[in-house]
Coordinates of C-alpha atoms and ligand atoms in Angstrom, one line a residue:
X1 CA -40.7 -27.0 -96.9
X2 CA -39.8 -23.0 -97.9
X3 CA -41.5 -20.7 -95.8
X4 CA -42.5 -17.2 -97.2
X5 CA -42.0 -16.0 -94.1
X6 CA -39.4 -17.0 -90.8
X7 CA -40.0 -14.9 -87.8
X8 CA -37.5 -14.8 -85.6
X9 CA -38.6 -14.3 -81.3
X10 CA -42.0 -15.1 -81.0
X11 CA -42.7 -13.1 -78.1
X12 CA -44.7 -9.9 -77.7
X13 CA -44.3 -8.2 -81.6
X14 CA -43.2 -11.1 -82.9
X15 CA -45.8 -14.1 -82.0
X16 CA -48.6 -12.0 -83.5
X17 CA -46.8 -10.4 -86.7
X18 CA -46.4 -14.0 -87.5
X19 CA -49.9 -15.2 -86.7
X20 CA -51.6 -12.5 -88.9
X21 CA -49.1 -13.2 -92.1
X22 CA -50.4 -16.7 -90.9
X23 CA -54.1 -15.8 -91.0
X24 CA -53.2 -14.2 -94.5
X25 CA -51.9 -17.7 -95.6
X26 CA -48.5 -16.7 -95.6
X27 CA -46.3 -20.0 -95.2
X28 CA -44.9 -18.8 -91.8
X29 CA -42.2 -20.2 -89.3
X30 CA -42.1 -18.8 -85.8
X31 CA -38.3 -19.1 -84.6
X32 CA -38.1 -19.2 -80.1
X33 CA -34.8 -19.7 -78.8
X34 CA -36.9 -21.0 -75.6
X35 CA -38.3 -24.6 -76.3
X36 CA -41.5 -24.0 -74.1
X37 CA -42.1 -21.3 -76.1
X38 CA -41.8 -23.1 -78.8
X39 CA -44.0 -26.2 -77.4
X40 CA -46.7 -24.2 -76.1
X41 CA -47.2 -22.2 -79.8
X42 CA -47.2 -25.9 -81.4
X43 CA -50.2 -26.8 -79.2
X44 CA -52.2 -23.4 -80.5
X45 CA -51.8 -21.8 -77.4
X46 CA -50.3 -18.1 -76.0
X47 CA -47.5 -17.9 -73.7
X48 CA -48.7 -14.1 -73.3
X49 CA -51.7 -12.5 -72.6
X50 CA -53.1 -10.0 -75.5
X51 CA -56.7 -10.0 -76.2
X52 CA -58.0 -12.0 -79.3
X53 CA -54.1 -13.2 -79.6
X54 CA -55.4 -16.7 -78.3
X55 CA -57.8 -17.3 -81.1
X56 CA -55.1 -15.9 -84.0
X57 CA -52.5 -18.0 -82.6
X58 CA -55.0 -21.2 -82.7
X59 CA -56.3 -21.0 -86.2
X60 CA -53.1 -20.1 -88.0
X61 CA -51.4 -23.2 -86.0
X62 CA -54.4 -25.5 -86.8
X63 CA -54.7 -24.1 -90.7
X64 CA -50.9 -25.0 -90.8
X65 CA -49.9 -22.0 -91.8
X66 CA -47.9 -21.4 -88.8
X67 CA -45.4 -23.5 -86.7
X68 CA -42.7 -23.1 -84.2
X69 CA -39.4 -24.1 -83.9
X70 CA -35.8 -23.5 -82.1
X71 CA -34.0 -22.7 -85.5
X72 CA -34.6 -20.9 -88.7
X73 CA -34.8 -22.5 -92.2
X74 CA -34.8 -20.9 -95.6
X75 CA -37.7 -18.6 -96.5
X76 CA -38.1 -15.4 -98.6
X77 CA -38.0 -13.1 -95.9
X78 CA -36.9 -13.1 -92.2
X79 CA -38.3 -11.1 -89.4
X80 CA -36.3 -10.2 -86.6
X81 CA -38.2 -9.4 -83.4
X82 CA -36.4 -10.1 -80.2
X83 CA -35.9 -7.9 -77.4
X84 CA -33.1 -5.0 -77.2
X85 CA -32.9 -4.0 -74.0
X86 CA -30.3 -1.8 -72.5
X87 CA -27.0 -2.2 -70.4
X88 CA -26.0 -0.3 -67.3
X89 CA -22.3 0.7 -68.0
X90 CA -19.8 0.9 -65.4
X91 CA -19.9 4.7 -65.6
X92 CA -23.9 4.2 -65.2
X93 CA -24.4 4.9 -68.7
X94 CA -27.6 3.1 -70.4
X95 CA -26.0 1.4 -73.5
X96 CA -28.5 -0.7 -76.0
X97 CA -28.6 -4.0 -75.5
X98 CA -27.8 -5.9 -78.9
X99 CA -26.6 -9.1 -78.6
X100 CA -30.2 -10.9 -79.2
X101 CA -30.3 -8.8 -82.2
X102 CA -26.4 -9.8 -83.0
X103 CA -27.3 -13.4 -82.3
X104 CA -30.7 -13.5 -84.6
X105 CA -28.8 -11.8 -87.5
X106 CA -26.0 -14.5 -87.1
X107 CA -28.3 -17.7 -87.0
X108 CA -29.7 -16.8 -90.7
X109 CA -26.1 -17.5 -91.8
X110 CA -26.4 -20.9 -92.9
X111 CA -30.2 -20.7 -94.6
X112 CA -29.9 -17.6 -96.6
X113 CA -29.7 -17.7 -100.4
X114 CA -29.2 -14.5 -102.4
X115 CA -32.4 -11.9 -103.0
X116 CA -34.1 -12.8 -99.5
X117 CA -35.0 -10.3 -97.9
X118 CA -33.8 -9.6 -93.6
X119 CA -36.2 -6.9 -92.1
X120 CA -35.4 -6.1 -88.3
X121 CA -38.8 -4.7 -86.8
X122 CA -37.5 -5.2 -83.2
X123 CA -36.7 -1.1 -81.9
X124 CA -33.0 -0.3 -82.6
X125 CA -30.5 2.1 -82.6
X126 CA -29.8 4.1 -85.4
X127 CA -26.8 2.1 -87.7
X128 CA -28.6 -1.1 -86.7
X129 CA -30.2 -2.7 -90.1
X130 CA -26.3 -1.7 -91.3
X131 CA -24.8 -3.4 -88.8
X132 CA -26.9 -6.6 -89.5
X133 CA -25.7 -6.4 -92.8
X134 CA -21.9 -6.5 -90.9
X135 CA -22.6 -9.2 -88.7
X136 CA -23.7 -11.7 -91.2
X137 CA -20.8 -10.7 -94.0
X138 CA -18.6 -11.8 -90.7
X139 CA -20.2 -14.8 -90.3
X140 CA -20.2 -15.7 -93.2
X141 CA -16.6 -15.6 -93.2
X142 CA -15.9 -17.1 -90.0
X143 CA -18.0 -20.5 -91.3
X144 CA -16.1 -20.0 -94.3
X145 CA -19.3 -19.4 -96.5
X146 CA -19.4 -17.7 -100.0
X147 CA -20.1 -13.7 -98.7
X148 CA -23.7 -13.1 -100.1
X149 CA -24.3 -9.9 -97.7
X150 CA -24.5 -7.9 -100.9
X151 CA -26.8 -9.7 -102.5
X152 CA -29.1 -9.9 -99.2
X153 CA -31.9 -7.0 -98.6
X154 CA -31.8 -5.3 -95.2
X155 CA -34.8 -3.1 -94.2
X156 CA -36.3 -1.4 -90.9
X157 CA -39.6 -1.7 -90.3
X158 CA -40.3 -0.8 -86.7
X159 CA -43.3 -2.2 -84.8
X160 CA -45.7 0.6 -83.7
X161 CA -48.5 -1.8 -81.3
X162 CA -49.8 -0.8 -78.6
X163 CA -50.0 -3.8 -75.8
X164 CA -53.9 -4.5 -75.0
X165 CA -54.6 -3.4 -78.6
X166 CA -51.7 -5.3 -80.5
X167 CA -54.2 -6.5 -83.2
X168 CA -56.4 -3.8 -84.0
X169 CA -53.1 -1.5 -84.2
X170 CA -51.6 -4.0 -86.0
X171 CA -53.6 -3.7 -89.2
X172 CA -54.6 -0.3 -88.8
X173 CA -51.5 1.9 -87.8
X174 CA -49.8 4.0 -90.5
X175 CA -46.1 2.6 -91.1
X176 CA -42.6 3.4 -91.8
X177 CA -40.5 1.4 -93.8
X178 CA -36.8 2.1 -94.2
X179 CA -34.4 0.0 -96.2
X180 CA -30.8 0.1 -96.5
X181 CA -31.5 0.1 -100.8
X182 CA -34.8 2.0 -101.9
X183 CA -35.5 -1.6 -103.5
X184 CA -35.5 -4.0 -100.1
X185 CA -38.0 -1.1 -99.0
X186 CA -40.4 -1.4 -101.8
X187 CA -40.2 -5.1 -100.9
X188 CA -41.0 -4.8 -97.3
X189 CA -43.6 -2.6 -97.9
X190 CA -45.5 -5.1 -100.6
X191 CA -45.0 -8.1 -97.5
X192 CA -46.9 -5.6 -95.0
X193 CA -49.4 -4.9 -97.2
X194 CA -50.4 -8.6 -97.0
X195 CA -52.2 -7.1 -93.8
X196 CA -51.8 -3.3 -92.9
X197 CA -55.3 -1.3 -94.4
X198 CA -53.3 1.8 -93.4
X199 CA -50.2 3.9 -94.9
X200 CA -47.0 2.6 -95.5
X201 CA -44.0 4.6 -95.7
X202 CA -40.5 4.3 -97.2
X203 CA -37.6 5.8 -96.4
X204 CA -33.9 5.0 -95.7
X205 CA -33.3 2.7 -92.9
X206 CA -31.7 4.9 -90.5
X207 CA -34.6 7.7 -90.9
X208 CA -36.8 4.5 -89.8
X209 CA -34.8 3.7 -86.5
X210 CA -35.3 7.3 -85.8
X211 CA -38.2 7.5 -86.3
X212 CA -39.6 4.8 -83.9
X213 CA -37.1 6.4 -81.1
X214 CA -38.3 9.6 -81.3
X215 CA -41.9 8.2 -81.2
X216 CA -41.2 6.5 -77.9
X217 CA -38.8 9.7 -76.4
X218 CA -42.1 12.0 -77.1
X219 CA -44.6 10.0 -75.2
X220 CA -41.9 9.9 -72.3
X221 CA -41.1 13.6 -72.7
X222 CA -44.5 14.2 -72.3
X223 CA -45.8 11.6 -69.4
X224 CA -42.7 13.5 -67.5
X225 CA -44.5 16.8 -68.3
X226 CA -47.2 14.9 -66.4
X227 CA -45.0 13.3 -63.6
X228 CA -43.3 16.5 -62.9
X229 CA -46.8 18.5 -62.7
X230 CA -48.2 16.0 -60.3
X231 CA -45.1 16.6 -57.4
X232 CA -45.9 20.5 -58.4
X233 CA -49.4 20.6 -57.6
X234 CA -48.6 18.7 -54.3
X235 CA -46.2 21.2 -53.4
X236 CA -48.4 24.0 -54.1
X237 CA -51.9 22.1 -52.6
X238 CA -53.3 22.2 -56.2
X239 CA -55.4 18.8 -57.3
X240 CA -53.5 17.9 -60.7
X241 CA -56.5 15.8 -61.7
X242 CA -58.6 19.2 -62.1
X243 CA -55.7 21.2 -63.4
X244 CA -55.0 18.7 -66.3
X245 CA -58.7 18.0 -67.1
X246 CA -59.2 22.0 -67.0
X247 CA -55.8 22.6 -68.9
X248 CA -56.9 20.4 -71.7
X249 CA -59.7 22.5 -72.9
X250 CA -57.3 24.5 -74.4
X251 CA -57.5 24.1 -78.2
X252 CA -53.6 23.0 -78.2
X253 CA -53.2 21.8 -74.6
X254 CA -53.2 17.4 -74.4
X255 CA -51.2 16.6 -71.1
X256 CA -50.8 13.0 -70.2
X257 CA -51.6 11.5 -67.3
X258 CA -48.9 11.4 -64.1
X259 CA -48.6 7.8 -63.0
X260 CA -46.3 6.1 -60.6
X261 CA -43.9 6.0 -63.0
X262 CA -43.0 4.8 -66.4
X263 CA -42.8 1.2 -67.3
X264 CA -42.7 -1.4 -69.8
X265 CA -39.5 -1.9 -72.0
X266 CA -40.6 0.6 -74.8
X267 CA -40.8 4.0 -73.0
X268 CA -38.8 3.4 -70.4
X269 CA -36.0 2.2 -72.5
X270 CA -35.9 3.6 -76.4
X271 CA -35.3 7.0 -75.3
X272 CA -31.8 6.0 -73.9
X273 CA -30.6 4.9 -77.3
X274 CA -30.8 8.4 -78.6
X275 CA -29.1 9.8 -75.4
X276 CA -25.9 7.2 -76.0
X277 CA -26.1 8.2 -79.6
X278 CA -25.5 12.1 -78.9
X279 CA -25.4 12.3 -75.2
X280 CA -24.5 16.5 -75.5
X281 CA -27.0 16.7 -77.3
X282 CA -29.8 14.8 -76.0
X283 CA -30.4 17.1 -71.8
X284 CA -34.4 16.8 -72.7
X285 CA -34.9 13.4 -73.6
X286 CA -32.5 12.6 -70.8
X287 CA -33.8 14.8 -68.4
X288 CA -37.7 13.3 -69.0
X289 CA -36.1 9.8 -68.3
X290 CA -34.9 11.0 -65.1
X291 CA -37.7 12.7 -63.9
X292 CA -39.7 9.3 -65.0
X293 CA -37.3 7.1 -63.0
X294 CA -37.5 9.2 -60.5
X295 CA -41.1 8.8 -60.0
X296 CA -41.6 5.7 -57.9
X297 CA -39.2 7.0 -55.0
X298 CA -41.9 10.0 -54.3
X299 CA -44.4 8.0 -54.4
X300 CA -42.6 5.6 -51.7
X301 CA -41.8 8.3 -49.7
X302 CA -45.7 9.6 -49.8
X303 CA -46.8 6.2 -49.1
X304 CA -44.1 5.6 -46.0
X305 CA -45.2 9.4 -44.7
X306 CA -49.1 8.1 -44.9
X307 CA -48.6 5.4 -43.0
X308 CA -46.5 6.9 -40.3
X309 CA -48.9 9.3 -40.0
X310 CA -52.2 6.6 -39.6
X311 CA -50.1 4.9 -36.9
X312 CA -47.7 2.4 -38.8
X313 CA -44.8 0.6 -36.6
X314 CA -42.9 -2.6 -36.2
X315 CA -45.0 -3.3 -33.4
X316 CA -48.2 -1.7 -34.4
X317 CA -47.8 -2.9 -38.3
X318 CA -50.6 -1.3 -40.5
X319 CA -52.1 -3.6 -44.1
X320 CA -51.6 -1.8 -46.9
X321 CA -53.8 -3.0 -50.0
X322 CA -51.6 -2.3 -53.1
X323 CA -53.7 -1.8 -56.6
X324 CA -52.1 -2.9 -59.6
X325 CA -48.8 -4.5 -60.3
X326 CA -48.9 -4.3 -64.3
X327 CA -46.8 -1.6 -65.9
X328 CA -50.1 -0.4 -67.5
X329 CA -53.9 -0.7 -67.4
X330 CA -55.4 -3.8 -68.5
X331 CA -52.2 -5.8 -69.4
X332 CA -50.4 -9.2 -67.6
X333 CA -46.9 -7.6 -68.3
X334 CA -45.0 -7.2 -65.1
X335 CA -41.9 -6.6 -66.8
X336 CA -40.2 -3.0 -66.1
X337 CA -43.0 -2.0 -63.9
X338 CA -43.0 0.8 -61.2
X339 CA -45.5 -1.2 -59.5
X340 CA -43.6 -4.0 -59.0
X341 CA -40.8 -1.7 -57.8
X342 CA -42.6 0.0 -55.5
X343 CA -44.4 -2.7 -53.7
X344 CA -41.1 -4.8 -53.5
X345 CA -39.5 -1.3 -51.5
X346 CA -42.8 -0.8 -49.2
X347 CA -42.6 -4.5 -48.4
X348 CA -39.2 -4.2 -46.6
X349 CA -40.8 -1.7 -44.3
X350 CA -41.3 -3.4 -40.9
X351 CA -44.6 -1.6 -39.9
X352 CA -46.1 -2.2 -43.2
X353 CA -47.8 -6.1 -44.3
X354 CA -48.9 -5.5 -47.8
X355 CA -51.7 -7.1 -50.0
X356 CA -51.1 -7.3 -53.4
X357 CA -54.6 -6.8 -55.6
X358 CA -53.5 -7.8 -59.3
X359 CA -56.4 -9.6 -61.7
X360 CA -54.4 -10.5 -64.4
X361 CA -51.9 -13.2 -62.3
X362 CA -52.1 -16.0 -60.3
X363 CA -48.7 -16.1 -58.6
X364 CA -46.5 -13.4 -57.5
X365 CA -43.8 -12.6 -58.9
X366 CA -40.2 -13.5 -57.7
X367 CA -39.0 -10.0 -57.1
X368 CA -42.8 -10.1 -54.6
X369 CA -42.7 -13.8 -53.9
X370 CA -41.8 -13.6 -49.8
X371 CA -43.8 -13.7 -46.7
X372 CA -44.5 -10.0 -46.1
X373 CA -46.8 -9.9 -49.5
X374 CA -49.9 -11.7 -50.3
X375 CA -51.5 -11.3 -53.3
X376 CA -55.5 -11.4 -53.3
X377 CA -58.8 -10.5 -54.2
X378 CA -59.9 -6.9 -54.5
X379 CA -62.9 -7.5 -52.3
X380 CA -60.7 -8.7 -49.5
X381 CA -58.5 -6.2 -49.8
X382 CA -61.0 -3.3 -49.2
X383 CA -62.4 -5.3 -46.1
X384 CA -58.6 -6.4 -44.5
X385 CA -56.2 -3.5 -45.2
X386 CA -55.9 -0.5 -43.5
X387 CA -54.2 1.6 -45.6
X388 CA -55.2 1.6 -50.1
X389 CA -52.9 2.7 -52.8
X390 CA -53.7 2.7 -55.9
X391 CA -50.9 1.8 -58.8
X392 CA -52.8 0.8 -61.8
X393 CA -55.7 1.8 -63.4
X394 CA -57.0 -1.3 -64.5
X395 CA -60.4 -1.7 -65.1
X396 CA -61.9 -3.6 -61.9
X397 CA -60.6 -1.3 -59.9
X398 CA -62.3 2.0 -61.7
X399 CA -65.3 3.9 -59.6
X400 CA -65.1 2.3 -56.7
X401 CA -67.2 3.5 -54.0
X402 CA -65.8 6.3 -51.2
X403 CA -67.7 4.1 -49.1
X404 CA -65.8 0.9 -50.0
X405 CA -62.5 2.2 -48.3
X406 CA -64.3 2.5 -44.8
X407 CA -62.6 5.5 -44.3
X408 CA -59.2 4.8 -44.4
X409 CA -56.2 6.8 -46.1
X410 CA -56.2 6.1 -49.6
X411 CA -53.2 7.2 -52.1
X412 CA -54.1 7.4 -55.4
X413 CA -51.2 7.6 -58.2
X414 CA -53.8 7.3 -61.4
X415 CA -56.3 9.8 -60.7
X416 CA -59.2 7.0 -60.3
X417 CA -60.4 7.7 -57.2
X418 CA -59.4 11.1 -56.0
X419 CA -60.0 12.7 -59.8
X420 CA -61.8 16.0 -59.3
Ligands
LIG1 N1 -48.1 6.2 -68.9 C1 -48.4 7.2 -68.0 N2 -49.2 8.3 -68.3 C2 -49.7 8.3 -69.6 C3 -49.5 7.3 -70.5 C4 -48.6 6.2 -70.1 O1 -47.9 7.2 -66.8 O2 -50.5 9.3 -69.8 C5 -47.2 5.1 -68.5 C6 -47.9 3.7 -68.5 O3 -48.7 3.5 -67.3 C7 -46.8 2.8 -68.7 C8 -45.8 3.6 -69.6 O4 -46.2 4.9 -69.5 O5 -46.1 2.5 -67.5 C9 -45.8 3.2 -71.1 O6 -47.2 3.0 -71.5 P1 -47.7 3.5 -72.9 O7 -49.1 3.0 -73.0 O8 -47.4 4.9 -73.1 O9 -46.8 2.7 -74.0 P2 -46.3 1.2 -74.2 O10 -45.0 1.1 -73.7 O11 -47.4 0.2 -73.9 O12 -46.2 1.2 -75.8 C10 -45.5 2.2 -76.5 C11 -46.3 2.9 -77.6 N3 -45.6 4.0 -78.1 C12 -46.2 5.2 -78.2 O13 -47.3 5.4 -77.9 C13 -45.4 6.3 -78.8 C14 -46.5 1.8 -78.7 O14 -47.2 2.4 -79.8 C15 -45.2 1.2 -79.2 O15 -45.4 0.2 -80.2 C16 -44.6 0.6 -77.9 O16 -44.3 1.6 -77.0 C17 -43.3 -0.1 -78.4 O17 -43.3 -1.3 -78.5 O18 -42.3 0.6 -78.6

C-alpha cells in the first residue's frame, strides 16, 4: 500500500504527529527502530504517558489509518522525529547528537521516488534539513542508486508541544515552516494544515532551526533568571516566592519559577546547539545553561546541611521523603531529570535512607533501583520520614497541610509549600 504519510520515531513528537494525521484519515505509517515499540502501537496501545494520547493512538490504529513497523516504505511525505541529543566532547564540549537523524535520512534511500517530500520536525542544528539533503545524495551513491536529491523536497518544521498538553498544543500552536526551496514549504504547510487551526509560517529552513533553538535558549535564559534569584534571596534571607509573586505585578515583569533544576531533553539540551554553532558569541545562553546545571548541587548541599543539622549520621540515619522524580509537573518522563539526579546523590549519603514519592511509576528507575531508596505512597511517606523535600510540583502533592509534616524540616524547591 502507499502511505501519504511515513513517520519516522514514534516516540514522544512523533507517535502523536502521526496519530492526529491518522485521526484526519491520512494513510499513515509509524516507523520504530525498537520492535516493542512497534508491537505495542500495533495492539492500539501507548508506550508513553500523555493525556488523551491513549485514545488517539487506539482509534487511528483500529480505523486503519495508522500502523507500525521497523522500516519505511514509499509515501508522499516522510517525517523525521527522532531524538538529537548531544555529545560530551573530550574537551567537555556539548556537541549535537545526529546520528539518529543521519541514520533516519539514510533509511529513506531505497523508497523515495522524485517529488516526495522529507520534512525533519525533530529540533536541529542550524545546516540540518541541508545536510539531510547531503546524506541521502551519498547514499544514494554508495548503493549505487540514480541521485534523486534534487528532485527530493527538504523542509523544517519544528515541533513546538508542550509534554502534558501535546494534543491541545498540537492543533493549536502557531507554526514555522522552513524549507530548503520556498515550494517544499508551501507543501509542508498545506500537510499541517490537515490539522493545525492556528498560523503557519514559511520561511527558509535555516531561519526555522533557529527559530525553535532560540525558543528553547529563552525559556532557559529565563528559568536561570529564576534559579539564580532563588540562591540570591537565600543569601540575603529574602523569601523568593514573595519577591517573584510581588515582582510580577509589574506591567512588564514575568519571572519563571526557580526549580531544582532544568530537565527534560528540550531545555536542557537545544541551547547547546547554538553555543557549538558560535561558541564566542553565545556567554548568555551558555552562562543560563550553567547556572541551570548547576542547580541540583545547591540544592544537595542545602538538603545534606538540613539533615546534619536535624541529627543525620551513619549511625543515627534520618528518612528523608523525596517529592517528585519527573523532570516536570504532571508528566511520567524521567529522562534528564534533576530529580532523579539529586535523589541518586542524597542516596549515597550514609546517614540518610530515602523514600522516593513519585505517582506516575511503578518501579524505580535503574539509576534509583538499590537498597537505600524505596519508592512509596505519599501518605506513608508523611507518616515514616523524618525529613521532606519537595522536587516536583505535581499535582497530589499541592496544599498539603503544615500539619501533615508533624513538624519536621521540610525543603521545598517549587514554592508549593513554603510560597508566601
Ligand atoms: N522549569 C522551571 N521553572 C519554570 C519552568 C520550567 O524550573 O518556570 C523547568 C521544568 O521543571 C523542567 C524544565 O524547566 O525541568 C523544562 O520544562 P518546560 O515546561 O519549560 O519545557 P519542556 O522541556 O517540557 O518543553 C519545552 C517547550 N519550549 C518552550 O516552552 C519554549 C515546548 O514548547 C517545546 O516543544 C519543548 O521544549 C521541545 O520539545 O523542544
Amino acid at each position: 500500500m502507499r502511505y501519504d504519510i511515513c513517520v519516522l520515531g514514534l516516540g514522544y513528537i512523533g507517535l502523536p504527529t502521526a496519530s492526529i494525521f491518522a485521526a484526519r484519515r491520512k494513510r499513515v505509517l509509524g516507523v520504530d527502530i525498537a520492535p516493542g515499540v512497534v508491537e505495542t502501537i500495533n495492539q492500539g496501545k501507548i508506550h508513553i504517558e500523555e493525556p488523551d494520547l491513549d485514545v488517539l493512538v487506539k482509534a487511528a490504529v483500529q480505523s486503519g489509518n495508522l500502523s507500525a513497523t521497523t522500516a519505511p516504505a514509499p509515501a508522499d511525505t516522510y517525517i523525521i522525529a527522532v531524538p538529537t541529543p548531544f555529545t560530551i566532547a573530550p574537551d567537555g564540549a556539548r556537541k549535537p547528537g545526529l546520528a539518529h537523524v543521519e541514520a533516519a535520512a539514510r533509511s529513506l534511500a531505497t523508497v523515495l521516488a522524485p517529488g516526495e517530500l522529507i520534512i525533519l520536525e525533530s529540533t536541529s542544528p542550524v545546516g540540518t534539513t541541508a545536510k539531510i539533503k547531503e546524506w541521502l545524495a551519498d547514499e544514494f551513491h554508495r548503493l549505487s542508486l540514480p541521485d534523486i536529491s534534487g528532485e527530493l523536497r527538504f523542509a523544517h518544521c519544528p515541533e513546538r508541544i508542550l509534554p502534558g498538553q501535546m494534543l491541545k498544543e498540537l492543533v493549536s500552536n502557531d507554526r514555522i515552516v522552513g524549507g530548503l526551496t520556498p515550494e517544499a514549504a508551501t507543501q509542508a504547510r498545506e500537510l499541517y494544515k490537515t490539522f493545525c487551526t492556528a498560523e503557519i509560517f514559511t520561511t527558509d529552513a535555516a531561519t526555522a532551526e533557529m527559530a525553535k533553538l532560540a525558543e528553547n535558549a529563552f525559556r532557559d535564559v529565563n528559568i536561570a533568571f529564576a534559579n539564580e534569584l532563588s540562591i540570591i534571596c537565600e543569601k540575603i534571607g529574602v523569601n523568593v516566592w514573595e519577591l517573584i509573586r510581588l515582582a510580577n505585578r509589574h506591567p512588564r515583569v514575568k519571572i519563571l519559577q526557580p526549580g531544582p533544576g532544568v530537565g527534560g531533553h528540550c531545555i536542557a539540551v537545544d541551547p547547546w546547539f547554538i553555543v557549538d554553532a558560535a561558541p564566542g558569541q553565545s556567554r548568555l545562553i551558555r552562562t543560563a545553561r550553567e547556572v541551570n546545571d548547576a542547580k541540583p548541587c545547591h540544592v544537595i548541599a542545602r538538603a545534606l546541611d538540613l539533615a546534619r543539622a536535624s541529627g543525620a549520621t551513619p549511625s543515627t540515619p534520618l528518612t528523608l521523603a523525596c517529592y517528585g522524580l519527573a523532570f516536570k509537573a504532571d508528566v511520567d518522563d524521567l529522562r534528564e531529570s534533576p530529580a532523579v539526579g539529586i535523589v541518586q546523590s542524597l542516596s549515597q549519603d550514609p546517614s540518610l535512607r530515602i523514600l522516593a514519592v513519585e505517582p506516575h511509576i511503578t518501579k524505580l528507575p535503574k539509576s534509583l533501583d538499590s537498597a537505600k531508596v524505596t519508592l512509596t505512597t505519599m501518605e506513608d511517606a508523611l507518616a515514616r520520614a523524618d525529613m521532606h523535600i519537595l522536587l516536583v510540583d505535581h499535582r497530589p502533592f499541592k496544599n498539603l497541610p503544615a500539619p501533615a509534616f508533624r513538624g519536621k524540616p521540610i525543603l521545598d524547591t517549587r514554592g508549593l509549600w513554603q510560597a508566601a
